[in-house]
Amino acid sequence: MKPFCVWACGDAHVGSDLSHGRESWAETIRGVEQGGNDGGPPFTWDIAINVGDYSGGQSVPEDTEGAEVVRQFGALREHARESIYDICGNHDRSGLDEPQAWWFRKWIDPTGEHAKHSGVDASKRPYPIEGTWERYKFQVGNLVFLMMSDINEPSQKLGRGPLGGNPGGVVSGETFNWWQEQVAAHRDDIVISVHHYVLKETTVASGEWEGFKRDNTGEWKSHYHGYKPQGAPKGASYLYWTDSVQDALKFEHHLETNPGAVDLWMGGHTHTNPEDRTGGKSHLERRWGGTTFLNVSALTKHHVLVSPVPMSRRLTFMPGSDELRVQCYLHTSDFAPQGWYDPAERTVKLSRPFSM
């Protein structure tokens, strides 16, 4: 039987890298389809999951960068645009005084609402989606993907310009309720949740204040994330707001009381290297009796001062097997030779065998 392969990636921050002469998204696409400039091999994948942050702006994203992202999608040769399933990251949000996520909806457009700009034809999805830009699902055999976008927190009026400044992850109460309903409805399936952020105290640097470092005066300073003192900074590395409640932990409590209901949670947001263990946590950790959390990030090389290592993951599901192979691919040779980074490979136990 043929395996089903998912390329999991995110945080290209196209504008940030382009300002340094690097096409972060197009270069990555060319590398995985045709092979990298430093000898990294191409690899096969059936669909891709992109966890967001196509934009690299430190304010709200604009049309110029959106058009550039779409141009870089044009590097695809072996796969259709519709083979890549996307969610909104915090840098893809629009301003509090603008239509919600207009930039993401116009240029990334998972539902194909704005095909004139995005080029997405929803009818060409290999696996049809059901829902809206903010929350949707699709199914591959007994794999169910629950895709949740990051949104603005309406109570955050201060911070990084018109965006509101909150660096922590946000979902609405409606999205959380939808997620609970979907998890309950798919008890006999392999459930995979996708959001730009992981949950609290799961993967590397996802604890309180772990997005920052103290300087020699004891003051908090930017590290993985920009320090915004008026933007709930202690939760900058995880999904912090649910239904306008700070540090709500609603997802965490649900998983704690329903162990194993979700097999896998994929996120990004925190850019680092494959061996980073800040907070005593790696990029892949198991919590609450059966949910594996995976930080797939990031493709950018220039977005933050602490230089991230451009990397992504390939997830291989084998029909009839309850084991998931997770591989790490390095897109440059900055950390180790371009290509598969074998020390980061892991095998994840699923709740049941995968079937098509």
mmCIF file of N, CA, C and O in Angstrom, residues 220-253:
data_model
loop_
_atom_site.group_PDB
_atom_site.id
_atom_site.type_symbol
_atom_site.label_atom_id
_atom_site.label_comp_id
_atom_site.label_asym_id
_atom_site.label_seq_id
_atom_site.Cartn_x
_atom_site.Cartn_y
_atom_site.Cartn_z
ATOM 1 N N TRP A 220 12.725 42.180 30.877
ATOM 2 C CA TRP A 220 12.407 41.271 29.782
ATOM 3 C C TRP A 220 12.733 41.928 28.449
ATOM 4 O O TRP A 220 12.414 43.085 28.204
ATOM 5 N N LYS A 221 13.367 41.151 27.555
ATOM 6 C CA LYS A 221 13.715 41.624 26.225
ATOM 7 C C LYS A 221 13.289 40.599 25.181
ATOM 8 O O LYS A 221 13.109 39.418 25.469
ATOM 9 N N SER A 222 13.130 41.064 23.943
ATOM 10 C CA SER A 222 12.743 40.171 22.857
ATOM 11 C C SER A 222 13.745 39.038 22.692
ATOM 12 O O SER A 222 14.954 39.223 22.861
ATOM 13 N N HIS A 223 13.237 37.858 22.376
ATOM 14 C CA HIS A 223 14.099 36.723 22.061
ATOM 15 C C HIS A 223 13.482 35.977 20.874
ATOM 16 O O HIS A 223 13.733 36.329 19.736
ATOM 17 N N TYR A 224 12.650 34.987 21.124
ATOM 18 C CA TYR A 224 11.935 34.350 20.019
ATOM 19 C C TYR A 224 10.893 35.291 19.434
ATOM 20 O O TYR A 224 10.599 35.262 18.245
ATOM 21 N N HIS A 225 10.291 36.106 20.310
ATOM 22 C CA HIS A 225 9.185 36.972 19.910
ATOM 23 C C HIS A 225 9.467 38.405 20.331
ATOM 24 O O HIS A 225 10.214 38.645 21.277
ATOM 25 N N GLY A 226 8.840 39.345 19.615
ATOM 26 C CA GLY A 226 8.995 40.740 19.978
ATOM 27 C C GLY A 226 8.308 41.040 21.301
ATOM 28 O O GLY A 226 7.153 40.649 21.502
ATOM 29 N N TYR A 227 9.004 41.719 22.170
ATOM 30 C CA TYR A 227 8.450 42.003 23.499
ATOM 31 C C TYR A 227 7.506 43.196 23.436
ATOM 32 O O TYR A 227 7.909 44.317 23.132
ATOM 33 N N LYS A 228 6.229 42.951 23.695
ATOM 34 C CA LYS A 228 5.196 43.985 23.701
ATOM 35 C C LYS A 228 4.581 44.013 25.100
ATOM 36 O O LYS A 228 3.685 43.217 25.404
ATOM 37 N N PRO A 229 5.032 44.884 25.972
ATOM 38 C CA PRO A 229 4.602 44.829 27.378
ATOM 39 C C PRO A 229 3.102 44.987 27.575
ATOM 40 O O PRO A 229 2.550 44.531 28.577
ATOM 41 N N GLN A 230 2.402 45.636 26.624
ATOM 42 C CA GLN A 230 0.959 45.815 26.765
ATOM 43 C C GLN A 230 0.169 44.748 26.014
ATOM 44 O O GLN A 230 -1.044 44.839 25.903
ATOM 45 N N GLY A 231 0.856 43.719 25.534
ATOM 46 C CA GLY A 231 0.192 42.712 24.720
ATOM 47 C C GLY A 231 0.208 41.327 25.317
ATOM 48 O O GLY A 231 0.426 40.355 24.610
ATOM 49 N N ALA A 232 -0.019 41.202 26.620
ATOM 50 C CA ALA A 232 -0.056 39.891 27.275
ATOM 51 C C ALA A 232 1.180 39.069 26.955
ATOM 52 O O ALA A 232 1.088 37.937 26.474
ATOM 53 N N PRO A 233 2.376 39.610 27.222
ATOM 54 C CA PRO A 233 3.592 38.947 26.734
ATOM 55 C C PRO A 233 3.908 37.617 27.394
ATOM 56 O O PRO A 233 4.616 36.804 26.805
ATOM 57 N N LYS A 234 3.400 37.355 28.587
ATOM 58 C CA LYS A 234 3.800 36.090 29.231
ATOM 59 C C LYS A 234 3.313 34.887 28.440
ATOM 60 O O LYS A 234 3.887 33.808 28.516
ATOM 61 N N GLY A 235 2.260 35.075 27.641
ATOM 62 C CA GLY A 235 1.732 33.982 26.836
ATOM 63 C C GLY A 235 2.093 34.075 25.373
ATOM 64 O O GLY A 235 1.367 33.557 24.521
ATOM 65 N N ALA A 236 3.237 34.698 25.055
ATOM 66 C CA ALA A 236 3.591 34.962 23.659
ATOM 67 C C ALA A 236 3.884 33.708 22.855
ATOM 68 O O ALA A 236 3.888 33.753 21.629
ATOM 69 N N SER A 237 4.126 32.567 23.514
ATOM 70 C CA SER A 237 4.552 31.371 22.806
ATOM 71 C C SER A 237 3.498 30.276 22.727
ATOM 72 O O SER A 237 3.806 29.164 22.306
ATOM 73 N N TYR A 238 2.270 30.564 23.136
ATOM 74 C CA TYR A 238 1.262 29.509 23.093
ATOM 75 C C TYR A 238 -0.122 30.098 22.860
ATOM 76 O O TYR A 238 -0.302 31.321 22.854
ATOM 77 N N LEU A 239 -1.118 29.238 22.673
ATOM 78 C CA LEU A 239 -2.484 29.680 22.450
ATOM 79 C C LEU A 239 -3.013 30.217 23.776
ATOM 80 O O LEU A 239 -3.382 29.443 24.658
ATOM 81 N N TYR A 240 -3.065 31.531 23.894
ATOM 82 C CA TYR A 240 -3.251 32.194 25.185
ATOM 83 C C TYR A 240 -4.691 32.632 25.432
ATOM 84 O O TYR A 240 -5.189 32.569 26.552
ATOM 85 N N TRP A 241 -5.367 33.101 24.390
ATOM 86 C CA TRP A 241 -6.726 33.637 24.518
ATOM 87 C C TRP A 241 -7.747 32.688 23.889
ATOM 88 O O TRP A 241 -7.569 32.253 22.755
ATOM 89 N N THR A 242 -8.800 32.365 24.611
ATOM 90 C CA THR A 242 -9.947 31.660 24.039
ATOM 91 C C THR A 242 -11.216 32.355 24.503
ATOM 92 O O THR A 242 -11.432 32.508 25.718
ATOM 93 N N ASP A 243 -12.017 32.805 23.542
ATOM 94 C CA ASP A 243 -13.268 33.498 23.865
ATOM 95 C C ASP A 243 -13.019 34.697 24.776
ATOM 96 O O ASP A 243 -13.758 34.938 25.740
ATOM 97 N N SER A 244 -11.948 35.454 24.477
ATOM 98 C CA SER A 244 -11.567 36.674 25.196
ATOM 99 C C SER A 244 -11.163 36.443 26.653
ATOM 100 O O SER A 244 -11.137 37.377 27.446
ATOM 101 N N VAL A 245 -10.816 35.215 27.000
ATOM 102 C CA VAL A 245 -10.320 34.909 28.342
ATOM 103 C C VAL A 245 -8.813 34.673 28.260
ATOM 104 O O VAL A 245 -8.351 33.842 27.474
ATOM 105 N N GLN A 246 -8.050 35.411 29.071
ATOM 106 C CA GLN A 246 -6.613 35.240 29.090
ATOM 107 C C GLN A 246 -6.226 33.928 29.758
ATOM 108 O O GLN A 246 -6.800 33.542 30.762
ATOM 109 N N ASP A 247 -5.217 33.275 29.192
ATOM 110 C CA ASP A 247 -4.703 32.025 29.752
ATOM 111 C C ASP A 247 -5.858 31.066 30.060
ATOM 112 O O ASP A 247 -5.916 30.440 31.119
ATOM 113 N N ALA A 248 -6.751 30.938 29.112
ATOM 114 C CA ALA A 248 -8.006 30.220 29.349
ATOM 115 C C ALA A 248 -7.813 28.721 29.584
ATOM 116 O O ALA A 248 -8.552 28.116 30.369
ATOM 117 N N LEU A 249 -6.852 28.115 28.872
ATOM 118 C CA LEU A 249 -6.534 26.688 29.028
ATOM 119 C C LEU A 249 -7.722 25.770 28.709
ATOM 120 O O LEU A 249 -7.771 24.632 29.191
ATOM 121 N N LYS A 250 -8.652 26.244 27.893
ATOM 122 C CA LYS A 250 -9.830 25.418 27.588
ATOM 123 C C LYS A 250 -9.461 24.171 26.789
ATOM 124 O O LYS A 250 -9.997 23.082 27.034
ATOM 125 N N PHE A 251 -8.570 24.310 25.831
ATOM 126 C CA PHE A 251 -8.138 23.148 25.068
ATOM 127 C C PHE A 251 -7.390 22.170 25.963
ATOM 128 O O PHE A 251 -7.592 20.951 25.876
ATOM 129 N N GLU A 252 -6.510 22.723 26.809
ATOM 130 C CA GLU A 252 -5.736 21.869 27.708
ATOM 131 C C GLU A 252 -6.655 21.069 28.630
ATOM 132 O O GLU A 252 -6.454 19.857 28.831
ATOM 133 N N HIS A 253 -7.662 21.728 29.206
ATOM 134 C CA HIS A 253 -8.582 21.041 30.113
ATOM 135 C C HIS A 253 -9.386 19.969 29.378
ATOM 136 O O HIS A 253 -9.641 18.888 29.927
#
